[in-house]
CSV table of C-alpha atoms in Angstrom, one decimal:
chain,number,residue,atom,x,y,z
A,758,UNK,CA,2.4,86.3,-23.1
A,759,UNK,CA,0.8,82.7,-22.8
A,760,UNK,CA,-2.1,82.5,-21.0
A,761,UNK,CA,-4.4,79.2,-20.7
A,762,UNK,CA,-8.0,78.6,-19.8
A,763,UNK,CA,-7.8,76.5,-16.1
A,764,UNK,CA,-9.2,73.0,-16.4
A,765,UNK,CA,-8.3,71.5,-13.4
A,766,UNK,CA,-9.9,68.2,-12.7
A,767,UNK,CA,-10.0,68.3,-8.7
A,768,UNK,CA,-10.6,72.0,-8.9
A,769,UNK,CA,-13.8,73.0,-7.0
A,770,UNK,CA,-12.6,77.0,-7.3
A,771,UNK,CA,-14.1,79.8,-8.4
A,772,UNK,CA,-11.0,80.3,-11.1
A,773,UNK,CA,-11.8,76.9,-12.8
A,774,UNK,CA,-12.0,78.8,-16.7
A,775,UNK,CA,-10.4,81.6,-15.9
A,776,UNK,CA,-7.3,82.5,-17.9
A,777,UNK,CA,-4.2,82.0,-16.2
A,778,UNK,CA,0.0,81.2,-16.9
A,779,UNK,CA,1.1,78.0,-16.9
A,780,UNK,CA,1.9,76.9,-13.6
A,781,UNK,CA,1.2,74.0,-10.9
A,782,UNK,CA,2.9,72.8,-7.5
A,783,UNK,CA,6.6,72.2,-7.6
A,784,UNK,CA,7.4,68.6,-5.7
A,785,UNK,CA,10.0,68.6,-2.8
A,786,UNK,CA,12.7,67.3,-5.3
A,787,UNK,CA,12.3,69.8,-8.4
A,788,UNK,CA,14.7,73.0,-8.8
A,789,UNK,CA,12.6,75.8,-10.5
A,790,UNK,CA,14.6,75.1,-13.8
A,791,UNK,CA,13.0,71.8,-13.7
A,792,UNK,CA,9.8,72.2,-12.8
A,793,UNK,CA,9.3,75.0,-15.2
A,794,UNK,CA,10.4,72.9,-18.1
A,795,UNK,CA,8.6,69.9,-17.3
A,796,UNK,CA,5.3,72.3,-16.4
A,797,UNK,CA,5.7,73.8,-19.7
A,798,UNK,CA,5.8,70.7,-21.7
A,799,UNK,CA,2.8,69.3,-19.7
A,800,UNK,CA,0.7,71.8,-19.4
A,801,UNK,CA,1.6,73.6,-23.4
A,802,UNK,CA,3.9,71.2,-25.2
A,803,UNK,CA,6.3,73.9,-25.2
A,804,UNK,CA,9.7,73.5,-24.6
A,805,UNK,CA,11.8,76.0,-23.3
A,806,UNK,CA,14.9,77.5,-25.3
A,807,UNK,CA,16.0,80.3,-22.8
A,808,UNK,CA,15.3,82.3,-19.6
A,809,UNK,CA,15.0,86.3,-20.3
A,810,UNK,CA,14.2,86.7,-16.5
A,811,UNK,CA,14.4,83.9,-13.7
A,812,UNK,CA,16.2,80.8,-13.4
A,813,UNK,CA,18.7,79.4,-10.8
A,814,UNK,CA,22.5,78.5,-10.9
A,815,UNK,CA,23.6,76.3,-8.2
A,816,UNK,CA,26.1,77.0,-5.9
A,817,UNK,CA,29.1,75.0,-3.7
A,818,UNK,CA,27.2,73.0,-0.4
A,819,UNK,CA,28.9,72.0,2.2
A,820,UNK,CA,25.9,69.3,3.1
A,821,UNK,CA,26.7,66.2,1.0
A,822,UNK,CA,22.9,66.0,2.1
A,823,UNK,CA,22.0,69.3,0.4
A,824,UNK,CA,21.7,70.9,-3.2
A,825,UNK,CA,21.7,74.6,-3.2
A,826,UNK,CA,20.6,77.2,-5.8
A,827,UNK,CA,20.7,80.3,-5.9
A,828,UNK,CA,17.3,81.3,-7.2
A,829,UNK,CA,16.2,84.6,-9.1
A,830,UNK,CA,12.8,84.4,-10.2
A,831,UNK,CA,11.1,87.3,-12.3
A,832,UNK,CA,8.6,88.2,-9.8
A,833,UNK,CA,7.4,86.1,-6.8
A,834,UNK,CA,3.6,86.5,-5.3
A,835,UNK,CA,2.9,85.3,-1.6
A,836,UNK,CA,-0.4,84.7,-0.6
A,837,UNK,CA,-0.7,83.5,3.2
A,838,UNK,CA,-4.4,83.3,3.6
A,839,UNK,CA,-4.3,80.3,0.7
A,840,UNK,CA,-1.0,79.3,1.6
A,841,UNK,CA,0.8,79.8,-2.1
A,842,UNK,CA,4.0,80.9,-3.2
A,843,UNK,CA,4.0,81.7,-7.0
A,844,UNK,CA,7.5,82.2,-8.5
A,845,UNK,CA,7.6,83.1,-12.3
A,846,UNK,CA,10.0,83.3,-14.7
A,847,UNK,CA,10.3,84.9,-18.0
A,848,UNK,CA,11.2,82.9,-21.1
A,849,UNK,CA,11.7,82.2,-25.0
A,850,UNK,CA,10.1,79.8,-26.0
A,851,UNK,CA,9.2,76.5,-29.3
A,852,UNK,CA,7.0,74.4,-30.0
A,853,UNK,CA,3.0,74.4,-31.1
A,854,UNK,CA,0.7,74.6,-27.8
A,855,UNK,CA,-1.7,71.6,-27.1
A,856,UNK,CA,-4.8,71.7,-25.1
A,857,UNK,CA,-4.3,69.0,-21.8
A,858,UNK,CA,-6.3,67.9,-18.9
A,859,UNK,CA,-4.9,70.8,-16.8
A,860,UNK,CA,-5.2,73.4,-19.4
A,861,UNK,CA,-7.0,74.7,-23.0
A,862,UNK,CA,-7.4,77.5,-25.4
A,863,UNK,CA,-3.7,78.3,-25.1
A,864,UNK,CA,-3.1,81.8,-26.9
A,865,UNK,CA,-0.6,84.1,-27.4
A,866,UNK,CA,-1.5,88.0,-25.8
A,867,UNK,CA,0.2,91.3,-26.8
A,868,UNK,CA,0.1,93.9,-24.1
A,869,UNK,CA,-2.9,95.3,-25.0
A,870,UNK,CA,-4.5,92.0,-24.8
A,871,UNK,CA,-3.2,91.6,-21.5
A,872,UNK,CA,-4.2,94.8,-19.8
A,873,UNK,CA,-7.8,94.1,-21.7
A,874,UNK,CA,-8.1,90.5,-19.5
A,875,UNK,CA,-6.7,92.1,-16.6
A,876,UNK,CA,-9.7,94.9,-16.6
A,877,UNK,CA,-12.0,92.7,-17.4
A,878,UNK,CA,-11.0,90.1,-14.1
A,879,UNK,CA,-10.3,87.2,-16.8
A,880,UNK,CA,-7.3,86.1,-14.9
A,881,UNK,CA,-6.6,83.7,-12.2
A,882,UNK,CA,-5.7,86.2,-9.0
A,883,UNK,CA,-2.4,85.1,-8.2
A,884,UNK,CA,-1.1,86.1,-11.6
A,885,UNK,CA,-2.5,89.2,-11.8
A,886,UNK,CA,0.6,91.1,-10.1
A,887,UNK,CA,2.9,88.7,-11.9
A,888,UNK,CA,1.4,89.9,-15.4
A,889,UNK,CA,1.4,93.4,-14.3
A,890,UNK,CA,4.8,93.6,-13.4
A,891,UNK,CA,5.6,92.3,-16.9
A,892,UNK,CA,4.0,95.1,-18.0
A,893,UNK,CA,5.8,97.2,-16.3
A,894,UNK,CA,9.0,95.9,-17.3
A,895,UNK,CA,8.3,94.4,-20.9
A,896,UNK,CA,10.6,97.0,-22.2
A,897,UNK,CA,14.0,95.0,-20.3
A,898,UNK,CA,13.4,92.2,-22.8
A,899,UNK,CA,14.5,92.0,-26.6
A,900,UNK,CA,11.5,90.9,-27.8
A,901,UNK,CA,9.8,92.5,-31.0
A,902,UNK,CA,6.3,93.9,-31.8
A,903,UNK,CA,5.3,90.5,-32.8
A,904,UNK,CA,6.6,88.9,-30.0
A,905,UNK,CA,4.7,90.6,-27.6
C-alpha cells in the first residue's frame, strides 16, 4: 500500500502530516478512471498499469447531454458531517514516487506496516476504513509477499 505524508498548502486541519492515500477532489467533468490517473501522477508520479479493484466502464445514454458509467469502486466512505465522499480503487502500479506540494515521504507499507499506523492513529480518518477493508480482503488480489 502507498501511503503519503499530507502537505496541503490551504490545509488548516488537524490531519496536515498525517499519512494518508493518494487522493484529492474529483472536478465536475472527471470519470474516476481519470481522476485517479491524473491524481496519481500528481500527487506520486506514478502511473497506473491496471485496476485489481475499481474502475468504471461506460454504458449506452440516451441524453446526448449525458455520459454515463457504471462505477464499481473498491470501497466507498461517506462522511456527512464534513461533507466527503471518498471512493477508492485498488491498483498495479510504475513508476518512482516523487515528493509534491500536496504530498511527501511516499512509501510502500506491507500489512503489518499498515495495521502498525492504523493503531498508532497515523492515518488521515477517512481512509482508515478504506485501509481496513484492504486488509480484510488483501487475499482477493494476486499480489506476492513483496508486493504487499
Amino acid at each position: 500500500v502507498l501511503l503519503q505524508q499530507r502537505s496541503k498548502l490551504r490545509d488548516d486541519t488537524p490531519y496536515n502530516g498525517m499519512l494518508e492515500l493518494p487522493q484529492g477532489r474529483i472536478a465536475g467533468s472527471e470519470t474516476i478512471a481519470s481522476f485517479a490517473a491524473f491524481k496519481l501522477k500528481d500527487e506520486t508520479g506514478l502511473e497506473i498499469l491496471e485496476y485489481l479493484a475499481g474502475g468504471e466502464v461506460e454504458v449506452d445514454s440516451t441524453m446526448s447531454s449525458s455520459r454515463l458509467l457504471i462505477s464499481n469502486p473498491f470501497c466507498c466512505v461517506v462522511d456527512p458531517v464534513q461533507n466527503h465522499v471518498g471512493l477508492s480503487v485498488v491498483l498495479l502500479v510504475a513508476g518512482e514516487t516523487r515528493a509534491t506540494k500536496d504530498a511527501r515521504n511516499h512509501r510502500w507499507c506491507d500489512c503489518v506496516e499498515v495495521r502498525r499506523l492504523l493503531g498508532a492513529k497515523a492515518v488521515f480518518p477517512l481512509n482508515v476504513p478504506m485501509l481496513r477493508l484492504l486488509l480484510d480482503r488483501s487475499h482477493q488480489f494476486r499480489l506476492s509477499a513483496g508486493q504487499f
